PDB file of C-alpha atoms in Angstrom:
ATOM      1  CA  MET A  14      90.702  75.845  -0.874  1.00 92.00           C
ATOM      2  CA  GLU A  15      93.137  77.796  -3.020  1.00 95.00           C
ATOM      3  CA  ILE A  16      93.910  76.887  -6.646  1.00 96.00           C
ATOM      4  CA  ILE A  17      96.892  78.347  -8.482  1.00 96.00           C
ATOM      5  CA  PHE A  18      97.235  77.944 -12.232  1.00 96.00           C
ATOM      6  CA  LEU A  19     100.754  78.290 -13.595  1.00 95.00           C
ATOM      7  CA  ARG A  20     101.557  79.531 -17.096  1.00 95.00           C
ATOM      8  CA  PRO A  21     104.949  80.106 -18.733  1.00 91.00           C
ATOM      9  CA  GLY A  22     106.223  83.627 -18.175  1.00 85.00           C
ATOM     10  CA  VAL A  23     103.387  84.585 -15.795  1.00 88.00           C
ATOM     11  CA  GLU A  24     104.138  85.344 -12.154  1.00 86.00           C
ATOM     12  CA  ASN A  25     102.441  83.005  -9.686  1.00 88.00           C
ATOM     13  CA  GLU A  26     102.429  82.209  -5.970  1.00 93.00           C
ATOM     14  CA  ALA A  27     103.056  78.465  -6.230  1.00 95.00           C
ATOM     15  CA  LEU A  28     106.706  78.598  -5.164  1.00 95.00           C
ATOM     16  CA  ASN A  29     105.902  80.937  -2.277  1.00 95.00           C
ATOM     17  CA  GLU A  30     103.130  78.621  -1.067  1.00 96.00           C
ATOM     18  CA  ILE A  31     105.460  75.599  -1.080  1.00 97.00           C
ATOM     19  CA  ILE A  32     108.231  77.442   0.741  1.00 97.00           C
ATOM     20  CA  SER A  33     105.774  78.957   3.228  1.00 96.00           C
ATOM     21  CA  VAL A  34     104.558  75.532   4.347  1.00 97.00           C
ATOM     22  CA  ILE A  35     108.159  74.292   4.664  1.00 97.00           C
ATOM     23  CA  ASN A  36     109.205  77.363   6.657  1.00 97.00           C
ATOM     24  CA  ASN A  37     106.165  77.782   8.894  1.00 97.00           C
ATOM     25  CA  THR A  38     105.170  74.227   9.849  1.00 97.00           C
ATOM     26  CA  GLU A  39     106.482  73.307  13.286  1.00 96.00           C
ATOM     27  CA  ARG A  40     105.370  69.675  13.307  1.00 96.00           C
ATOM     28  CA  ILE A  41     106.214  66.992  10.740  1.00 97.00           C
ATOM     29  CA  ILE A  42     105.729  67.565   7.012  1.00 98.00           C
ATOM     30  CA  ARG A  43     105.491  64.676   4.586  1.00 98.00           C
ATOM     31  CA  VAL A  44     106.701  65.302   1.024  1.00 98.00           C
ATOM     32  CA  ALA A  45     106.283  63.015  -1.987  1.00 97.00           C
ATOM     33  CA  VAL A  46     107.640  64.487  -5.203  1.00 94.00           C
ATOM     34  CA  ALA A  47     108.790  62.822  -8.400  1.00 89.00           C
ATOM     35  CA  TYR A  48     111.284  65.415  -9.683  1.00 87.00           C
ATOM     36  CA  PHE A  49     113.277  67.937  -7.678  1.00 88.00           C
ATOM     37  CA  THR A  50     115.724  70.592  -8.893  1.00 86.00           C
ATOM     38  CA  HIS A  51     114.581  73.919  -7.404  1.00 92.00           C
ATOM     39  CA  PRO A  52     117.323  75.718  -5.403  1.00 92.00           C
ATOM     40  CA  GLN A  53     115.014  77.817  -3.197  1.00 95.00           C
ATOM     41  CA  ILE A  54     113.062  74.771  -2.066  1.00 96.00           C
ATOM     42  CA  ALA A  55     116.321  72.942  -1.377  1.00 94.00           C
ATOM     43  CA  THR A  56     117.490  75.825   0.793  1.00 96.00           C
ATOM     44  CA  ALA A  57     114.184  75.865   2.706  1.00 97.00           C
ATOM     45  CA  LEU A  58     114.387  72.116   3.407  1.00 96.00           C
ATOM     46  CA  ILE A  59     118.006  72.377   4.547  1.00 95.00           C
ATOM     47  CA  ASN A  60     117.211  75.308   6.854  1.00 96.00           C
ATOM     48  CA  ARG A  61     114.233  73.427   8.258  1.00 96.00           C
ATOM     49  CA  ASN A  62     116.482  70.491   9.081  1.00 95.00           C
ATOM     50  CA  LYS A  63     119.043  72.733  10.778  1.00 94.00           C
ATOM     51  CA  GLN A  64     116.208  74.075  12.962  1.00 95.00           C
ATOM     52  CA  GLY A  65     115.445  70.525  14.096  1.00 94.00           C
ATOM     53  CA  ARG A  66     111.993  70.228  12.544  1.00 96.00           C
ATOM     54  CA  ARG A  67     110.963  66.838  11.182  1.00 96.00           C
ATOM     55  CA  THR A  68     110.581  66.177   7.445  1.00 97.00           C
ATOM     56  CA  HIS A  69     109.853  62.883   5.703  1.00 96.00           C
ATOM     57  CA  PHE A  70     110.865  63.239   2.063  1.00 95.00           C
ATOM     58  CA  LEU A  71     109.928  60.584  -0.512  1.00 94.00           C
ATOM     59  CA  LEU A  72     111.670  60.592  -3.909  1.00 88.00           C
ATOM     60  CA  ASN A  73     111.195  58.784  -7.180  1.00 85.00           C
ATOM     61  CA  THR A  74     113.794  56.006  -7.534  1.00 73.00           C
ATOM     62  CA  SER A  75     113.005  55.646 -11.231  1.00 64.00           C
ATOM     63  CA  ASP A  76     114.424  59.101 -11.881  1.00 60.00           C
ATOM     64  CA  ILE A  77     117.528  58.601  -9.732  1.00 62.00           C
ATOM     65  CA  ILE A  78     118.695  55.172 -10.827  1.00 55.00           C
ATOM     66  CA  ARG A  79     119.059  54.568 -14.560  1.00 51.00           C
ATOM     67  CA  PRO A  80     120.156  51.033 -15.503  1.00 49.00           C
ATOM     68  CA  VAL A  81     122.954  50.802 -18.073  1.00 51.00           C
ATOM     69  CA  GLY A  82     123.619  47.229 -19.117  1.00 50.00           C
ATOM     70  CA  ALA A  83     124.396  45.157 -16.054  1.00 48.00           C
ATOM     71  CA  SER A  84     125.122  48.193 -13.866  1.00 51.00           C
ATOM     72  CA  SER A  85     123.276  51.369 -12.932  1.00 50.00           C
ATOM     73  CA  GLU A  86     123.984  54.982 -13.738  1.00 54.00           C
ATOM     74  CA  ILE A  87     122.851  57.317 -10.965  1.00 55.00           C
ATOM     75  CA  VAL A  88     121.819  60.845 -11.875  1.00 58.00           C
ATOM     76  CA  VAL A  89     120.950  63.318  -9.135  1.00 65.00           C
ATOM     77  CA  SER A  90     120.328  67.042  -9.511  1.00 72.00           C
ATOM     78  CA  LYS A  91     122.756  69.318  -7.687  1.00 76.00           C
ATOM     79  CA  GLU A  92     120.020  70.783  -5.483  1.00 83.00           C
ATOM     80  CA  LEU A  93     118.607  67.376  -4.585  1.00 81.00           C
ATOM     81  CA  MET A  94     122.087  66.197  -3.664  1.00 77.00           C
ATOM     82  CA  LYS A  95     122.422  69.111  -1.244  1.00 83.00           C
ATOM     83  CA  VAL A  96     119.249  67.963   0.522  1.00 87.00           C
ATOM     84  CA  ILE A  97     120.304  64.303   0.531  1.00 81.00           C
ATOM     85  CA  ASN A  98     123.632  65.274   2.099  1.00 79.00           C
ATOM     86  CA  GLU A  99     121.708  66.835   5.010  1.00 82.00           C
ATOM     87  CA  ALA A 100     119.974  63.574   5.881  1.00 78.00           C
ATOM     88  CA  ASP A 101     121.353  60.960   8.229  1.00 72.00           C
ATOM     89  CA  TYR A 102     120.216  58.973  11.253  1.00 68.00           C
ATOM     90  CA  ASN A 103     120.928  61.877  13.587  1.00 77.00           C
ATOM     91  CA  THR A 104     118.801  64.537  11.891  1.00 85.00           C
ATOM     92  CA  GLU A 105     115.069  65.205  11.581  1.00 92.00           C
ATOM     93  CA  LEU A 106     115.270  64.962   7.769  1.00 92.00           C
ATOM     94  CA  LYS A 107     114.527  61.408   6.645  1.00 91.00           C
ATOM     95  CA  ILE A 108     114.694  60.498   2.956  1.00 89.00           C
ATOM     96  CA  LYS A 109     113.415  57.418   1.168  1.00 87.00           C
ATOM     97  CA  SER A 110     112.879  56.512  -2.458  1.00 83.00           C
ATOM     98  CA  LEU A 111     110.164  54.511  -4.173  1.00 83.00           C
ATOM     99  CA  GLY A 112     109.823  53.196  -7.722  1.00 71.00           C
ATOM    100  CA  LEU A 113     111.882  50.958  -9.976  1.00 57.00           C
ATOM    101  CA  ARG A 114     113.110  50.707 -13.539  1.00 45.00           C
ATOM    102  CA  SER A 115     114.662  47.368 -14.473  1.00 40.00           C
ATOM    103  CA  ARG A 116     114.400  44.734 -17.222  1.00 43.00           C
ATOM    104  CA  GLY A 117     111.712  46.676 -19.013  1.00 45.00           C
ATOM    105  CA  ARG A 118     109.535  47.045 -15.900  1.00 53.00           C
ATOM    106  CA  TYR A 119     108.687  50.564 -14.845  1.00 56.00           C
ATOM    107  CA  GLN A 120     107.256  51.687 -11.523  1.00 69.00           C
ATOM    108  CA  ASN A 121     107.125  55.431 -11.134  1.00 79.00           C
ATOM    109  CA  MET A 122     106.456  57.298  -7.890  1.00 88.00           C
ATOM    110  CA  HIS A 123     104.808  60.231  -9.656  1.00 91.00           C
ATOM    111  CA  HIS A 124     103.150  62.026  -6.709  1.00 95.00           C
ATOM    112  CA  LYS A 125     103.556  65.753  -6.160  1.00 97.00           C
ATOM    113  CA  PHE A 126     102.234  66.601  -2.714  1.00 98.00           C
ATOM    114  CA  MET A 127     103.225  67.902   0.696  1.00 98.00           C
ATOM    115  CA  VAL A 128     101.053  67.387   3.752  1.00 98.00           C
ATOM    116  CA  SER A 129     101.232  68.563   7.345  1.00 97.00           C
ATOM    117  CA  ASP A 130      98.724  68.175  10.165  1.00 96.00           C
ATOM    118  CA  ASP A 131      97.069  71.423   9.025  1.00 96.00           C
ATOM    119  CA  VAL A 132      97.385  71.731   5.248  1.00 98.00           C
ATOM    120  CA  VAL A 133      97.987  69.734   2.077  1.00 98.00           C
ATOM    121  CA  ILE A 134      99.450  71.039  -1.188  1.00 98.00           C
ATOM    122  CA  PHE A 135      99.059  68.916  -4.294  1.00 98.00           C
ATOM    123  CA  GLY A 136      98.649  69.128  -8.055  1.00 97.00           C
ATOM    124  CA  SER A 137     100.614  68.608 -11.248  1.00 96.00           C
ATOM    125  CA  VAL A 138     103.679  70.599 -10.197  1.00 95.00           C
ATOM    126  CA  ASN A 139     107.045  68.929  -9.747  1.00 92.00           C
ATOM    127  CA  TRP A 140     109.529  70.810  -7.581  1.00 93.00           C
ATOM    128  CA  THR A 141     111.679  71.850 -10.533  1.00 89.00           C
ATOM    129  CA  THR A 142     112.619  75.186 -12.030  1.00 88.00           C
ATOM    130  CA  ALA A 143     111.018  74.105 -15.307  1.00 88.00           C
ATOM    131  CA  ALA A 144     107.685  73.190 -13.697  1.00 91.00           C
ATOM    132  CA  LEU A 145     107.413  76.212 -11.418  1.00 93.00           C
ATOM    133  CA  HIS A 146     108.516  78.838 -13.928  1.00 91.00           C
ATOM    134  CA  GLY A 147     108.057  77.477 -17.429  1.00 91.00           C
ATOM    135  CA  ASN A 148     105.155  75.014 -17.578  1.00 93.00           C
ATOM    136  CA  TYR A 149     101.366  74.969 -17.609  1.00 95.00           C
ATOM    137  CA  GLU A 150     100.593  73.454 -14.197  1.00 96.00           C
ATOM    138  CA  CYS A 151      98.197  73.667 -11.279  1.00 97.00           C
ATOM    139  CA  LEU A 152      98.682  73.687  -7.517  1.00 97.00           C
ATOM    140  CA  ILE A 153      95.949  73.212  -4.924  1.00 97.00           C
ATOM    141  CA  LYS A 154      96.221  74.124  -1.246  1.00 97.00           C
ATOM    142  CA  THR A 155      93.564  73.154   1.279  1.00 98.00           C
ATOM    143  CA  SER A 156      93.027  72.764   5.010  1.00 97.00           C
ATOM    144  CA  ASP A 157      90.210  70.260   4.554  1.00 97.00           C
ATOM    145  CA  ILE A 158      90.698  67.773   7.392  1.00 97.00           C
ATOM    146  CA  GLU A 159      89.334  64.798   5.474  1.00 97.00           C
ATOM    147  CA  LEU A 160      91.692  65.382   2.558  1.00 97.00           C
ATOM    148  CA  ILE A 161      94.641  65.905   4.904  1.00 98.00           C
ATOM    149  CA  GLU A 162      93.924  62.610   6.648  1.00 98.00           C
ATOM    150  CA  LYS A 163      93.689  60.761   3.320  1.00 98.00           C
ATOM    151  CA  PHE A 164      97.007  62.182   2.100  1.00 98.00           C
ATOM    152  CA  ILE A 165      98.720  61.329   5.394  1.00 98.00           C
ATOM    153  CA  GLU A 166      97.328  57.806   5.229  1.00 98.00           C
ATOM    154  CA  GLU A 167      98.570  57.336   1.652  1.00 97.00           C
ATOM    155  CA  PHE A 168     101.980  58.809   2.432  1.00 97.00           C
ATOM    156  CA  ASP A 169     102.501  56.592   5.474  1.00 97.00           C
ATOM    157  CA  GLU A 170     101.508  53.535   3.427  1.00 95.00           C
ATOM    158  CA  ILE A 171     104.024  54.150   0.630  1.00 93.00           C
ATOM    159  CA  TRP A 172     106.663  55.424   3.080  1.00 93.00           C
ATOM    160  CA  ASN A 173     106.649  51.986   4.691  1.00 91.00           C
ATOM    161  CA  GLN A 174     107.278  50.395   1.275  1.00 87.00           C
ATOM    162  CA  ALA A 175     110.135  52.738   0.355  1.00 85.00           C
ATOM    163  CA  GLN A 176     113.895  52.319   0.700  1.00 77.00           C
ATOM    164  CA  GLU A 177     116.116  54.476   2.880  1.00 74.00           C
ATOM    165  CA  LEU A 178     118.375  56.850   1.002  1.00 67.00           C
ATOM    166  CA  TYR A 179     121.465  58.183   2.741  1.00 56.00           C
ATOM    167  CA  THR A 180     124.851  59.114   1.350  1.00 51.00           C
ATOM    168  CA  ASP A 181     126.620  57.840   4.473  1.00 46.00           C
ATOM    169  CA  LYS A 182     125.354  54.321   3.755  1.00 41.00           C
ATOM    170  CA  GLY A 183     126.841  54.349   0.292  1.00 39.00           C
ATOM    171  CA  GLN A 184     123.454  53.790  -1.335  1.00 40.00           C
ATOM    172  CA  ILE A 185     123.701  56.832  -3.541  1.00 43.00           C
ATOM    173  CA  ARG A 186     126.496  58.886  -5.013  1.00 36.00           C
ATOM    174  CA  ARG A 187     126.487  61.781  -7.395  1.00 37.00           C
ATOM    175  CA  ILE A 188     127.325  60.731 -10.937  1.00 41.00           C
ATOM    176  CA  MET A 189     127.255  63.507 -13.465  1.00 54.00           C
ATOM    177  CA  CYS A 190     127.215  63.089 -17.221  1.00 66.00           C
ATOM    178  CA  PRO A 191     129.946  60.491 -17.841  1.00 64.00           C
ATOM    179  CA  VAL A 192     131.194  62.414 -20.886  1.00 74.00           C
ATOM    180  CA  CYS A 193     131.324  66.102 -19.921  1.00 72.00           C
ATOM    181  CA  GLU A 194     131.232  65.451 -16.136  1.00 62.00           C
ATOM    182  CA  ASP A 195     128.564  68.058 -15.485  1.00 64.00           C
ATOM    183  CA  SER A 196     125.108  67.545 -13.956  1.00 57.00           C
ATOM    184  CA  GLU A 197     123.544  70.869 -14.915  1.00 61.00           C
ATOM    185  CA  GLY A 198     122.771  69.706 -18.441  1.00 68.00           C
ATOM    186  CA  VAL A 199     120.853  66.654 -17.235  1.00 61.00           C
ATOM    187  CA  ASP A 200     117.113  67.253 -16.819  1.00 59.00           C
ATOM    188  CA  PHE A 201     115.089  64.124 -17.552  1.00 55.00           C
ATOM    189  CA  GLU A 202     111.758  65.869 -16.921  1.00 49.00           C
ATOM    190  CA  SER A 203     112.260  68.612 -19.504  1.00 55.00           C
ATOM    191  CA  TYR A 204     114.518  67.112 -22.144  1.00 59.00           C
ATOM    192  CA  GLY A 205     114.510  63.356 -21.737  1.00 61.00           C
ATOM    193  CA  PRO A 206     117.491  61.000 -21.303  1.00 66.00           C
ATOM    194  CA  ILE A 207     120.140  63.257 -22.824  1.00 75.00           C
ATOM    195  CA  CYS A 208     122.822  65.629 -21.564  1.00 79.00           C
ATOM    196  CA  THR A 209     121.946  68.980 -23.102  1.00 80.00           C
ATOM    197  CA  TYR A 210     125.539  70.165 -22.722  1.00 82.00           C
ATOM    198  CA  CYS A 211     127.384  67.504 -24.689  1.00 86.00           C
ATOM    199  CA  GLY A 212     124.615  65.395 -26.247  1.00 84.00           C
ATOM    200  CA  HIS A 213     125.398  62.165 -24.374  1.00 80.00           C
ATOM    201  CA  LYS A 214     122.382  59.834 -24.487  1.00 77.00           C
ATOM    202  CA  PHE A 215     121.675  57.818 -21.362  1.00 65.00           C
ATOM    203  CA  ASN A 216     121.012  54.126 -21.970  1.00 59.00           C
ATOM    204  CA  LEU A 217     117.650  53.287 -20.403  1.00 45.00           C
ATOM    205  CA  VAL A 218     116.536  49.679 -20.055  1.00 36.00           C
TER     206      VAL A 218
END
């Protein structure tokens, strides 16, 4: 078992460990992560898909869909959108989302783990630039068979409850800040429901 502690401004191997598993696993990897903005991880997932290797990727609906009155405002990071655009019925990259925010009810898919047949990575770390480079976090990597089996079992259970997420089905579209029309200033994990570029406050129900 390997444990990596992350601290702001201190070099660490967490990002390399995540990318290494994505790049070097031939069989299926299962990913459940609440928040995703990191460009290098996005590139690794896209390249993996182009190589025809299977990935099941589970996202947090509560962070993607933000209700505004009777309708919903959809906020997706640029890097996540690149990955979503790779997924369709004809590729090995399958994406679903789990969690709900509506009428005051909140269900949050807050996992942060990736599991293959040989290794599982888990901990407090979201796959964001803020988490991997600017936060106090921890990441654990292990090849313990019992733990791997438990994570696979949990992933498969929640995967079956989740909703498919594909751009070609019209279920998601990229909506940037409705005021300044930019997505780079929107980071719910780090700053909350506000556009840091123009100050627009998102209306959360």
